Amino acid sequence: NQGLAERDTRIASLEVGLAERDNRIAGLETSVNQGLAERDNQIIKLTNEIYNLKTSLVMQEHRLSIFLEEAQKRLPEPFDKEQLETFSQEEHHLLDPLYVSFEDQFRGTREDIKERLRIYIPYLREAGAGSEDRLILDVGCGRGEWLELLKEEEFHAEGIDINSALVEACKERGIEVVEGEAIDYLRILPDNSLGALTAFHFIEHLPFAVLIKFLNETVRVLKPGGLAIFETPNPENILVSACNFYFDPTHRNPLPPAMMKFVAESRGLCRVEIIRLHPYDEAFKLPDDSTELTKRFNEYFHGPQDYAIVGRRL
């Protein structure tokens, strides 16, 4: 019996030792995983910083090239009005690289954005948009995730953006994009020339009078049966309307869904739908206790962060 007791004691001691070893191994695995995650985050951060520095350098080289060209033209004469206007126009692009950094910081990864935008593909197929004679135009195309997705899905599409740094980045990816003002570009397009016009997080940048002009031009250039899709932050979500909307300092003001539906219909779009999108993850919400207060709180604070207006032209 004494021998058995000693054996059991040794076994128990070994079990404790094994448990301690397993705990040490688990601790080491946790430390290693944390270290790898931190390393990956640092790599992503450094990659973004290198990309932003490269973009900024390209833009500075572009401005210096313009300056030298104009300087050569003026010597020995003073700058004329046209040359001064060239410098003035370039001044509007001084913050373009900063906005690229903003997009990288707050917009999300390219894959995340493409996955979110995939919801609109069936609408385009239903409308027959994206063929060679029913081109899709994306206004304010930014980093070009939507155009990249359309290309993968074999739609014919092109984009326009005023940010020269973003336009250059899109071209480097082989995406069809032009640089320019949206309304100016739309005005040179013929009537009934597009199968669809899309604009994601664009209309909230426009003064109301300009928004009306944009919608008027949208309806004019769409073919019969053409589709318009406008996605924008959802002010029905209190966190969005009170805080998150203003992460982008170029935003004008939030646009309530009911108001945008009315305005879209008043300019000539029909069968206008409101699609509420991107609610917060369940982890952010209060636990469901079946009370009206909890339901309302989750709805107003953690509900859809964006919405889309989808309209058609008769």
PDB file of C-alpha atoms in Angstrom, residues 63-277:
ATOM      1  CA  ARG A  63       4.320  69.886 -59.571  1.00  0.00           C
ATOM      2  CA  LEU A  64       8.040  70.616 -59.915  1.00  0.00           C
ATOM      3  CA  SER A  65       7.919  69.487 -63.547  1.00  0.00           C
ATOM      4  CA  ILE A  66       5.008  71.848 -64.246  1.00  0.00           C
ATOM      5  CA  PHE A  67       6.796  74.694 -62.495  1.00  0.00           C
ATOM      6  CA  LEU A  68       9.986  74.171 -64.528  1.00  0.00           C
ATOM      7  CA  GLU A  69       8.052  73.929 -67.794  1.00  0.00           C
ATOM      8  CA  GLU A  70       6.228  77.164 -67.076  1.00  0.00           C
ATOM      9  CA  ALA A  71       9.455  78.834 -65.912  1.00  0.00           C
ATOM     10  CA  GLN A  72      11.126  77.920 -69.214  1.00  0.00           C
ATOM     11  CA  LYS A  73       8.162  79.347 -71.131  1.00  0.00           C
ATOM     12  CA  ARG A  74       8.277  82.694 -69.315  1.00  0.00           C
ATOM     13  CA  LEU A  75      12.006  83.412 -69.509  1.00  0.00           C
ATOM     14  CA  PRO A  76      12.804  86.237 -69.826  1.00  0.00           C
ATOM     15  CA  GLU A  77       9.169  87.430 -69.797  1.00  0.00           C
ATOM     16  CA  PRO A  78       6.955  87.524 -66.628  1.00  0.00           C
ATOM     17  CA  PHE A  79       4.264  84.872 -66.093  1.00  0.00           C
ATOM     18  CA  ASP A  80       1.146  85.487 -68.143  1.00  0.00           C
ATOM     19  CA  LYS A  81      -2.432  84.845 -67.018  1.00  0.00           C
ATOM     20  CA  GLU A  82      -2.593  81.323 -68.461  1.00  0.00           C
ATOM     21  CA  GLN A  83       0.604  80.267 -66.716  1.00  0.00           C
ATOM     22  CA  LEU A  84      -0.565  81.691 -63.385  1.00  0.00           C
ATOM     23  CA  GLU A  85      -3.822  79.736 -63.786  1.00  0.00           C
ATOM     24  CA  THR A  86      -1.755  76.552 -64.276  1.00  0.00           C
ATOM     25  CA  PHE A  87      -0.075  77.111 -60.901  1.00  0.00           C
ATOM     26  CA  SER A  88      -3.420  77.965 -59.316  1.00  0.00           C
ATOM     27  CA  GLN A  89      -5.005  74.738 -60.561  1.00  0.00           C
ATOM     28  CA  GLU A  90      -2.125  72.688 -59.201  1.00  0.00           C
ATOM     29  CA  GLU A  91      -2.629  74.289 -55.771  1.00  0.00           C
ATOM     30  CA  HIS A  92      -6.003  72.526 -55.537  1.00  0.00           C
ATOM     31  CA  HIS A  93      -4.183  69.177 -55.539  1.00  0.00           C
ATOM     32  CA  LEU A  94      -1.827  69.911 -52.635  1.00  0.00           C
ATOM     33  CA  LEU A  95      -3.926  67.814 -50.242  1.00  0.00           C
ATOM     34  CA  ASP A  96      -4.457  64.894 -52.635  1.00  0.00           C
ATOM     35  CA  PRO A  97      -1.771  62.670 -51.026  1.00  0.00           C
ATOM     36  CA  LEU A  98      -3.218  63.434 -47.580  1.00  0.00           C
ATOM     37  CA  TYR A  99      -6.643  62.247 -48.730  1.00  0.00           C
ATOM     38  CA  VAL A 100      -5.065  59.033 -50.013  1.00  0.00           C
ATOM     39  CA  SER A 101      -3.724  58.460 -46.480  1.00  0.00           C
ATOM     40  CA  PHE A 102      -7.171  59.211 -45.088  1.00  0.00           C
ATOM     41  CA  GLU A 103      -8.752  56.591 -47.345  1.00  0.00           C
ATOM     42  CA  ASP A 104      -6.200  54.001 -46.221  1.00  0.00           C
ATOM     43  CA  GLN A 105      -6.786  54.821 -42.546  1.00  0.00           C
ATOM     44  CA  PHE A 106     -10.586  54.993 -42.383  1.00  0.00           C
ATOM     45  CA  ARG A 107     -12.052  53.358 -45.491  1.00  0.00           C
ATOM     46  CA  GLY A 108     -10.950  49.768 -44.839  1.00  0.00           C
ATOM     47  CA  THR A 109      -8.965  47.283 -46.922  1.00  0.00           C
ATOM     48  CA  ARG A 110      -9.588  46.883 -50.642  1.00  0.00           C
ATOM     49  CA  GLU A 111     -10.939  43.371 -50.128  1.00  0.00           C
ATOM     50  CA  ASP A 112     -13.335  44.540 -47.400  1.00  0.00           C
ATOM     51  CA  ILE A 113     -14.704  47.296 -49.622  1.00  0.00           C
ATOM     52  CA  LYS A 114     -15.067  44.998 -52.628  1.00  0.00           C
ATOM     53  CA  GLU A 115     -16.987  42.492 -50.535  1.00  0.00           C
ATOM     54  CA  ARG A 116     -19.332  45.202 -49.242  1.00  0.00           C
ATOM     55  CA  LEU A 117     -19.984  46.479 -52.765  1.00  0.00           C
ATOM     56  CA  ARG A 118     -20.750  43.035 -54.164  1.00  0.00           C
ATOM     57  CA  ILE A 119     -24.380  43.500 -53.067  1.00  0.00           C
ATOM     58  CA  TYR A 120     -24.952  45.792 -56.072  1.00  0.00           C
ATOM     59  CA  ILE A 121     -23.868  43.318 -58.755  1.00  0.00           C
ATOM     60  CA  PRO A 122     -27.351  41.703 -59.098  1.00  0.00           C
ATOM     61  CA  TYR A 123     -28.933  45.142 -59.605  1.00  0.00           C
ATOM     62  CA  LEU A 124     -26.585  45.836 -62.506  1.00  0.00           C
ATOM     63  CA  ARG A 125     -27.254  42.444 -64.089  1.00  0.00           C
ATOM     64  CA  GLU A 126     -30.999  42.954 -63.777  1.00  0.00           C
ATOM     65  CA  ALA A 127     -30.699  46.361 -65.482  1.00  0.00           C
ATOM     66  CA  GLY A 128     -28.516  44.958 -68.258  1.00  0.00           C
ATOM     67  CA  ALA A 129     -25.795  47.484 -67.443  1.00  0.00           C
ATOM     68  CA  GLY A 130     -22.132  46.978 -68.150  1.00  0.00           C
ATOM     69  CA  SER A 131     -22.217  45.892 -71.782  1.00  0.00           C
ATOM     70  CA  GLU A 132     -20.185  47.797 -74.380  1.00  0.00           C
ATOM     71  CA  ASP A 133     -23.190  49.938 -75.333  1.00  0.00           C
ATOM     72  CA  ARG A 134     -24.449  50.306 -71.724  1.00  0.00           C
ATOM     73  CA  LEU A 135     -21.292  51.494 -69.974  1.00  0.00           C
ATOM     74  CA  ILE A 136     -21.152  51.941 -66.193  1.00  0.00           C
ATOM     75  CA  LEU A 137     -19.652  55.211 -64.930  1.00  0.00           C
ATOM     76  CA  ASP A 138     -18.439  55.412 -61.329  1.00  0.00           C
ATOM     77  CA  VAL A 139     -18.273  59.004 -60.081  1.00  0.00           C
ATOM     78  CA  GLY A 140     -15.786  59.762 -57.313  1.00  0.00           C
ATOM     79  CA  CYS A 141     -14.163  56.374 -57.849  1.00  0.00           C
ATOM     80  CA  GLY A 142     -11.468  56.886 -55.175  1.00  0.00           C
ATOM     81  CA  ARG A 143      -9.100  53.926 -54.870  1.00  0.00           C
ATOM     82  CA  GLY A 144     -11.057  52.035 -57.536  1.00  0.00           C
ATOM     83  CA  GLU A 145     -12.239  48.999 -55.550  1.00  0.00           C
ATOM     84  CA  TRP A 146     -15.674  49.059 -57.215  1.00  0.00           C
ATOM     85  CA  LEU A 147     -14.191  49.383 -60.701  1.00  0.00           C
ATOM     86  CA  GLU A 148     -11.796  46.552 -59.918  1.00  0.00           C
ATOM     87  CA  LEU A 149     -14.721  44.360 -58.853  1.00  0.00           C
ATOM     88  CA  LEU A 150     -16.669  45.270 -62.000  1.00  0.00           C
ATOM     89  CA  LYS A 151     -13.660  44.348 -64.111  1.00  0.00           C
ATOM     90  CA  GLU A 152     -13.433  40.978 -62.359  1.00  0.00           C
ATOM     91  CA  GLU A 153     -17.151  40.439 -63.044  1.00  0.00           C
ATOM     92  CA  GLU A 154     -16.602  41.331 -66.745  1.00  0.00           C
ATOM     93  CA  PHE A 155     -18.602  44.564 -66.751  1.00  0.00           C
ATOM     94  CA  HIS A 156     -17.554  47.464 -68.981  1.00  0.00           C
ATOM     95  CA  ALA A 157     -16.960  50.426 -66.684  1.00  0.00           C
ATOM     96  CA  GLU A 158     -14.853  53.518 -66.161  1.00  0.00           C
ATOM     97  CA  GLY A 159     -14.429  56.032 -63.357  1.00  0.00           C
ATOM     98  CA  ILE A 160     -13.815  59.690 -62.722  1.00  0.00           C
ATOM     99  CA  ASP A 161     -12.228  61.412 -59.727  1.00  0.00           C
ATOM    100  CA  ILE A 162     -10.850  64.865 -58.991  1.00  0.00           C
ATOM    101  CA  ASN A 163      -8.004  63.541 -56.824  1.00  0.00           C
ATOM    102  CA  SER A 164      -4.956  63.220 -59.077  1.00  0.00           C
ATOM    103  CA  ALA A 165      -3.122  60.902 -56.657  1.00  0.00           C
ATOM    104  CA  LEU A 166      -6.033  58.460 -56.556  1.00  0.00           C
ATOM    105  CA  VAL A 167      -6.404  58.613 -60.341  1.00  0.00           C
ATOM    106  CA  GLU A 168      -2.721  57.734 -60.784  1.00  0.00           C
ATOM    107  CA  ALA A 169      -3.060  54.859 -58.306  1.00  0.00           C
ATOM    108  CA  CYS A 170      -6.037  53.475 -60.263  1.00  0.00           C
ATOM    109  CA  LYS A 171      -4.184  53.718 -63.561  1.00  0.00           C
ATOM    110  CA  GLU A 172      -1.265  51.796 -62.071  1.00  0.00           C
ATOM    111  CA  ARG A 173      -3.738  48.974 -61.372  1.00  0.00           C
ATOM    112  CA  GLY A 174      -4.959  49.017 -64.975  1.00  0.00           C
ATOM    113  CA  ILE A 175      -8.309  50.606 -64.092  1.00  0.00           C
ATOM    114  CA  GLU A 176      -9.972  52.954 -66.606  1.00  0.00           C
ATOM    115  CA  VAL A 177     -10.189  56.330 -64.825  1.00  0.00           C
ATOM    116  CA  VAL A 178     -10.129  59.969 -65.899  1.00  0.00           C
ATOM    117  CA  GLU A 179      -9.322  63.003 -63.776  1.00  0.00           C
ATOM    118  CA  GLY A 180     -11.895  65.772 -63.644  1.00  0.00           C
ATOM    119  CA  GLU A 181     -14.946  67.373 -62.081  1.00  0.00           C
ATOM    120  CA  ALA A 182     -17.975  65.090 -62.100  1.00  0.00           C
ATOM    121  CA  ILE A 183     -20.611  67.510 -63.371  1.00  0.00           C
ATOM    122  CA  ASP A 184     -18.296  69.004 -66.009  1.00  0.00           C
ATOM    123  CA  TYR A 185     -17.587  65.494 -67.263  1.00  0.00           C
ATOM    124  CA  LEU A 186     -21.262  64.485 -67.284  1.00  0.00           C
ATOM    125  CA  ARG A 187     -22.190  67.588 -69.283  1.00  0.00           C
ATOM    126  CA  ILE A 188     -20.015  66.526 -72.209  1.00  0.00           C
ATOM    127  CA  LEU A 189     -21.685  63.100 -72.388  1.00  0.00           C
ATOM    128  CA  PRO A 190     -24.555  62.638 -74.862  1.00  0.00           C
ATOM    129  CA  ASP A 191     -28.122  62.043 -73.706  1.00  0.00           C
ATOM    130  CA  ASN A 192     -29.027  58.385 -73.077  1.00  0.00           C
ATOM    131  CA  SER A 193     -25.404  57.246 -73.139  1.00  0.00           C
ATOM    132  CA  LEU A 194     -24.895  55.202 -69.927  1.00  0.00           C
ATOM    133  CA  GLY A 195     -26.262  51.908 -68.683  1.00  0.00           C
ATOM    134  CA  ALA A 196     -25.610  52.844 -65.047  1.00  0.00           C
ATOM    135  CA  LEU A 197     -24.102  55.591 -62.928  1.00  0.00           C
ATOM    136  CA  THR A 198     -22.755  54.825 -59.473  1.00  0.00           C
ATOM    137  CA  ALA A 199     -21.384  57.102 -56.762  1.00  0.00           C
ATOM    138  CA  PHE A 200     -20.231  55.709 -53.418  1.00  0.00           C
ATOM    139  CA  HIS A 201     -19.758  58.190 -50.587  1.00  0.00           C
ATOM    140  CA  PHE A 202     -19.823  61.080 -53.017  1.00  0.00           C
ATOM    141  CA  ILE A 203     -23.122  62.949 -52.717  1.00  0.00           C
ATOM    142  CA  GLU A 204     -22.474  63.984 -49.094  1.00  0.00           C
ATOM    143  CA  HIS A 205     -19.581  66.111 -50.401  1.00  0.00           C
ATOM    144  CA  LEU A 206     -21.887  68.300 -52.522  1.00  0.00           C
ATOM    145  CA  PRO A 207     -23.734  71.524 -51.650  1.00  0.00           C
ATOM    146  CA  PHE A 208     -27.454  71.007 -52.155  1.00  0.00           C
ATOM    147  CA  ALA A 209     -27.679  73.105 -55.334  1.00  0.00           C
ATOM    148  CA  VAL A 210     -24.788  71.119 -56.850  1.00  0.00           C
ATOM    149  CA  LEU A 211     -26.433  67.849 -55.762  1.00  0.00           C
ATOM    150  CA  ILE A 212     -29.548  68.818 -57.749  1.00  0.00           C
ATOM    151  CA  LYS A 213     -27.436  69.550 -60.833  1.00  0.00           C
ATOM    152  CA  PHE A 214     -25.667  66.210 -60.394  1.00  0.00           C
ATOM    153  CA  LEU A 215     -28.979  64.338 -60.235  1.00  0.00           C
ATOM    154  CA  ASN A 216     -30.308  66.225 -63.266  1.00  0.00           C
ATOM    155  CA  GLU A 217     -27.241  65.241 -65.294  1.00  0.00           C
ATOM    156  CA  THR A 218     -27.483  61.660 -64.028  1.00  0.00           C
ATOM    157  CA  VAL A 219     -31.041  61.280 -65.312  1.00  0.00           C
ATOM    158  CA  ARG A 220     -30.126  62.915 -68.619  1.00  0.00           C
ATOM    159  CA  VAL A 221     -27.201  60.605 -69.433  1.00  0.00           C
ATOM    160  CA  LEU A 222     -28.874  57.343 -68.385  1.00  0.00           C
ATOM    161  CA  LYS A 223     -30.373  55.173 -71.083  1.00  0.00           C
ATOM    162  CA  PRO A 224     -34.009  54.061 -70.644  1.00  0.00           C
ATOM    163  CA  GLY A 225     -33.919  51.349 -67.999  1.00  0.00           C
ATOM    164  CA  GLY A 226     -30.578  52.716 -66.776  1.00  0.00           C
ATOM    165  CA  LEU A 227     -29.644  52.405 -63.112  1.00  0.00           C
ATOM    166  CA  ALA A 228     -28.399  54.966 -60.583  1.00  0.00           C
ATOM    167  CA  ILE A 229     -26.804  53.877 -57.288  1.00  0.00           C
ATOM    168  CA  PHE A 230     -25.753  56.371 -54.613  1.00  0.00           C
ATOM    169  CA  GLU A 231     -24.334  55.131 -51.311  1.00  0.00           C
ATOM    170  CA  THR A 232     -23.856  57.549 -48.401  1.00  0.00           C
ATOM    171  CA  PRO A 233     -23.514  57.518 -44.581  1.00  0.00           C
ATOM    172  CA  ASN A 234     -26.784  56.830 -42.761  1.00  0.00           C
ATOM    173  CA  PRO A 235     -27.686  59.643 -40.311  1.00  0.00           C
ATOM    174  CA  GLU A 236     -30.417  57.453 -38.791  1.00  0.00           C
ATOM    175  CA  ASN A 237     -27.500  55.900 -36.886  1.00  0.00           C
ATOM    176  CA  ILE A 238     -26.725  58.411 -34.120  1.00  0.00           C
ATOM    177  CA  LEU A 239     -23.031  57.487 -33.901  1.00  0.00           C
ATOM    178  CA  VAL A 240     -22.703  58.104 -37.633  1.00  0.00           C
ATOM    179  CA  SER A 241     -24.577  61.414 -37.713  1.00  0.00           C
ATOM    180  CA  ALA A 242     -22.974  62.806 -34.533  1.00  0.00           C
ATOM    181  CA  CYS A 243     -19.381  61.584 -34.956  1.00  0.00           C
ATOM    182  CA  ASN A 244     -18.279  59.160 -37.665  1.00  0.00           C
ATOM    183  CA  PHE A 245     -19.653  61.283 -40.518  1.00  0.00           C
ATOM    184  CA  TYR A 246     -17.143  63.999 -39.627  1.00  0.00           C
ATOM    185  CA  PHE A 247     -14.080  61.772 -39.833  1.00  0.00           C
ATOM    186  CA  ASP A 248     -13.932  63.060 -43.406  1.00  0.00           C
ATOM    187  CA  PRO A 249     -13.447  66.846 -43.169  1.00  0.00           C
ATOM    188  CA  THR A 250     -14.629  67.282 -46.764  1.00  0.00           C
ATOM    189  CA  HIS A 251     -18.159  66.035 -45.953  1.00  0.00           C
ATOM    190  CA  ARG A 252     -20.842  68.739 -46.124  1.00  0.00           C
ATOM    191  CA  ASN A 253     -23.772  67.404 -44.113  1.00  0.00           C
ATOM    192  CA  PRO A 254     -25.608  64.094 -43.570  1.00  0.00           C
ATOM    193  CA  LEU A 255     -28.442  63.288 -45.985  1.00  0.00           C
ATOM    194  CA  PRO A 256     -31.507  61.555 -44.450  1.00  0.00           C
ATOM    195  CA  PRO A 257     -32.747  58.592 -46.517  1.00  0.00           C
ATOM    196  CA  ALA A 258     -36.343  59.807 -46.858  1.00  0.00           C
ATOM    197  CA  MET A 259     -35.152  63.199 -48.090  1.00  0.00           C
ATOM    198  CA  MET A 260     -32.803  61.654 -50.661  1.00  0.00           C
ATOM    199  CA  LYS A 261     -35.541  59.338 -51.922  1.00  0.00           C
ATOM    200  CA  PHE A 262     -37.845  62.336 -52.405  1.00  0.00           C
ATOM    201  CA  VAL A 263     -35.150  64.380 -54.177  1.00  0.00           C
ATOM    202  CA  ALA A 264     -34.182  61.471 -56.462  1.00  0.00           C
ATOM    203  CA  GLU A 265     -37.812  60.941 -57.469  1.00  0.00           C
ATOM    204  CA  SER A 266     -38.330  64.683 -57.988  1.00  0.00           C
ATOM    205  CA  ARG A 267     -35.452  64.751 -60.509  1.00  0.00           C
ATOM    206  CA  GLY A 268     -36.907  61.920 -62.587  1.00  0.00           C
ATOM    207  CA  LEU A 269     -35.705  58.605 -61.146  1.00  0.00           C
ATOM    208  CA  CYS A 270     -38.391  55.980 -60.615  1.00  0.00           C
ATOM    209  CA  ARG A 271     -38.798  52.757 -58.616  1.00  0.00           C
ATOM    210  CA  VAL A 272     -36.453  54.299 -56.074  1.00  0.00           C
ATOM    211  CA  GLU A 273     -35.374  51.976 -53.248  1.00  0.00           C
ATOM    212  CA  ILE A 274     -33.608  52.638 -49.956  1.00  0.00           C
ATOM    213  CA  ILE A 275     -31.172  49.875 -48.974  1.00  0.00           C
ATOM    214  CA  ARG A 276     -29.827  50.146 -45.416  1.00  0.00           C
ATOM    215  CA  LEU A 277     -26.351  48.654 -45.070  1.00  0.00           C
TER     216      LEU A 277
END
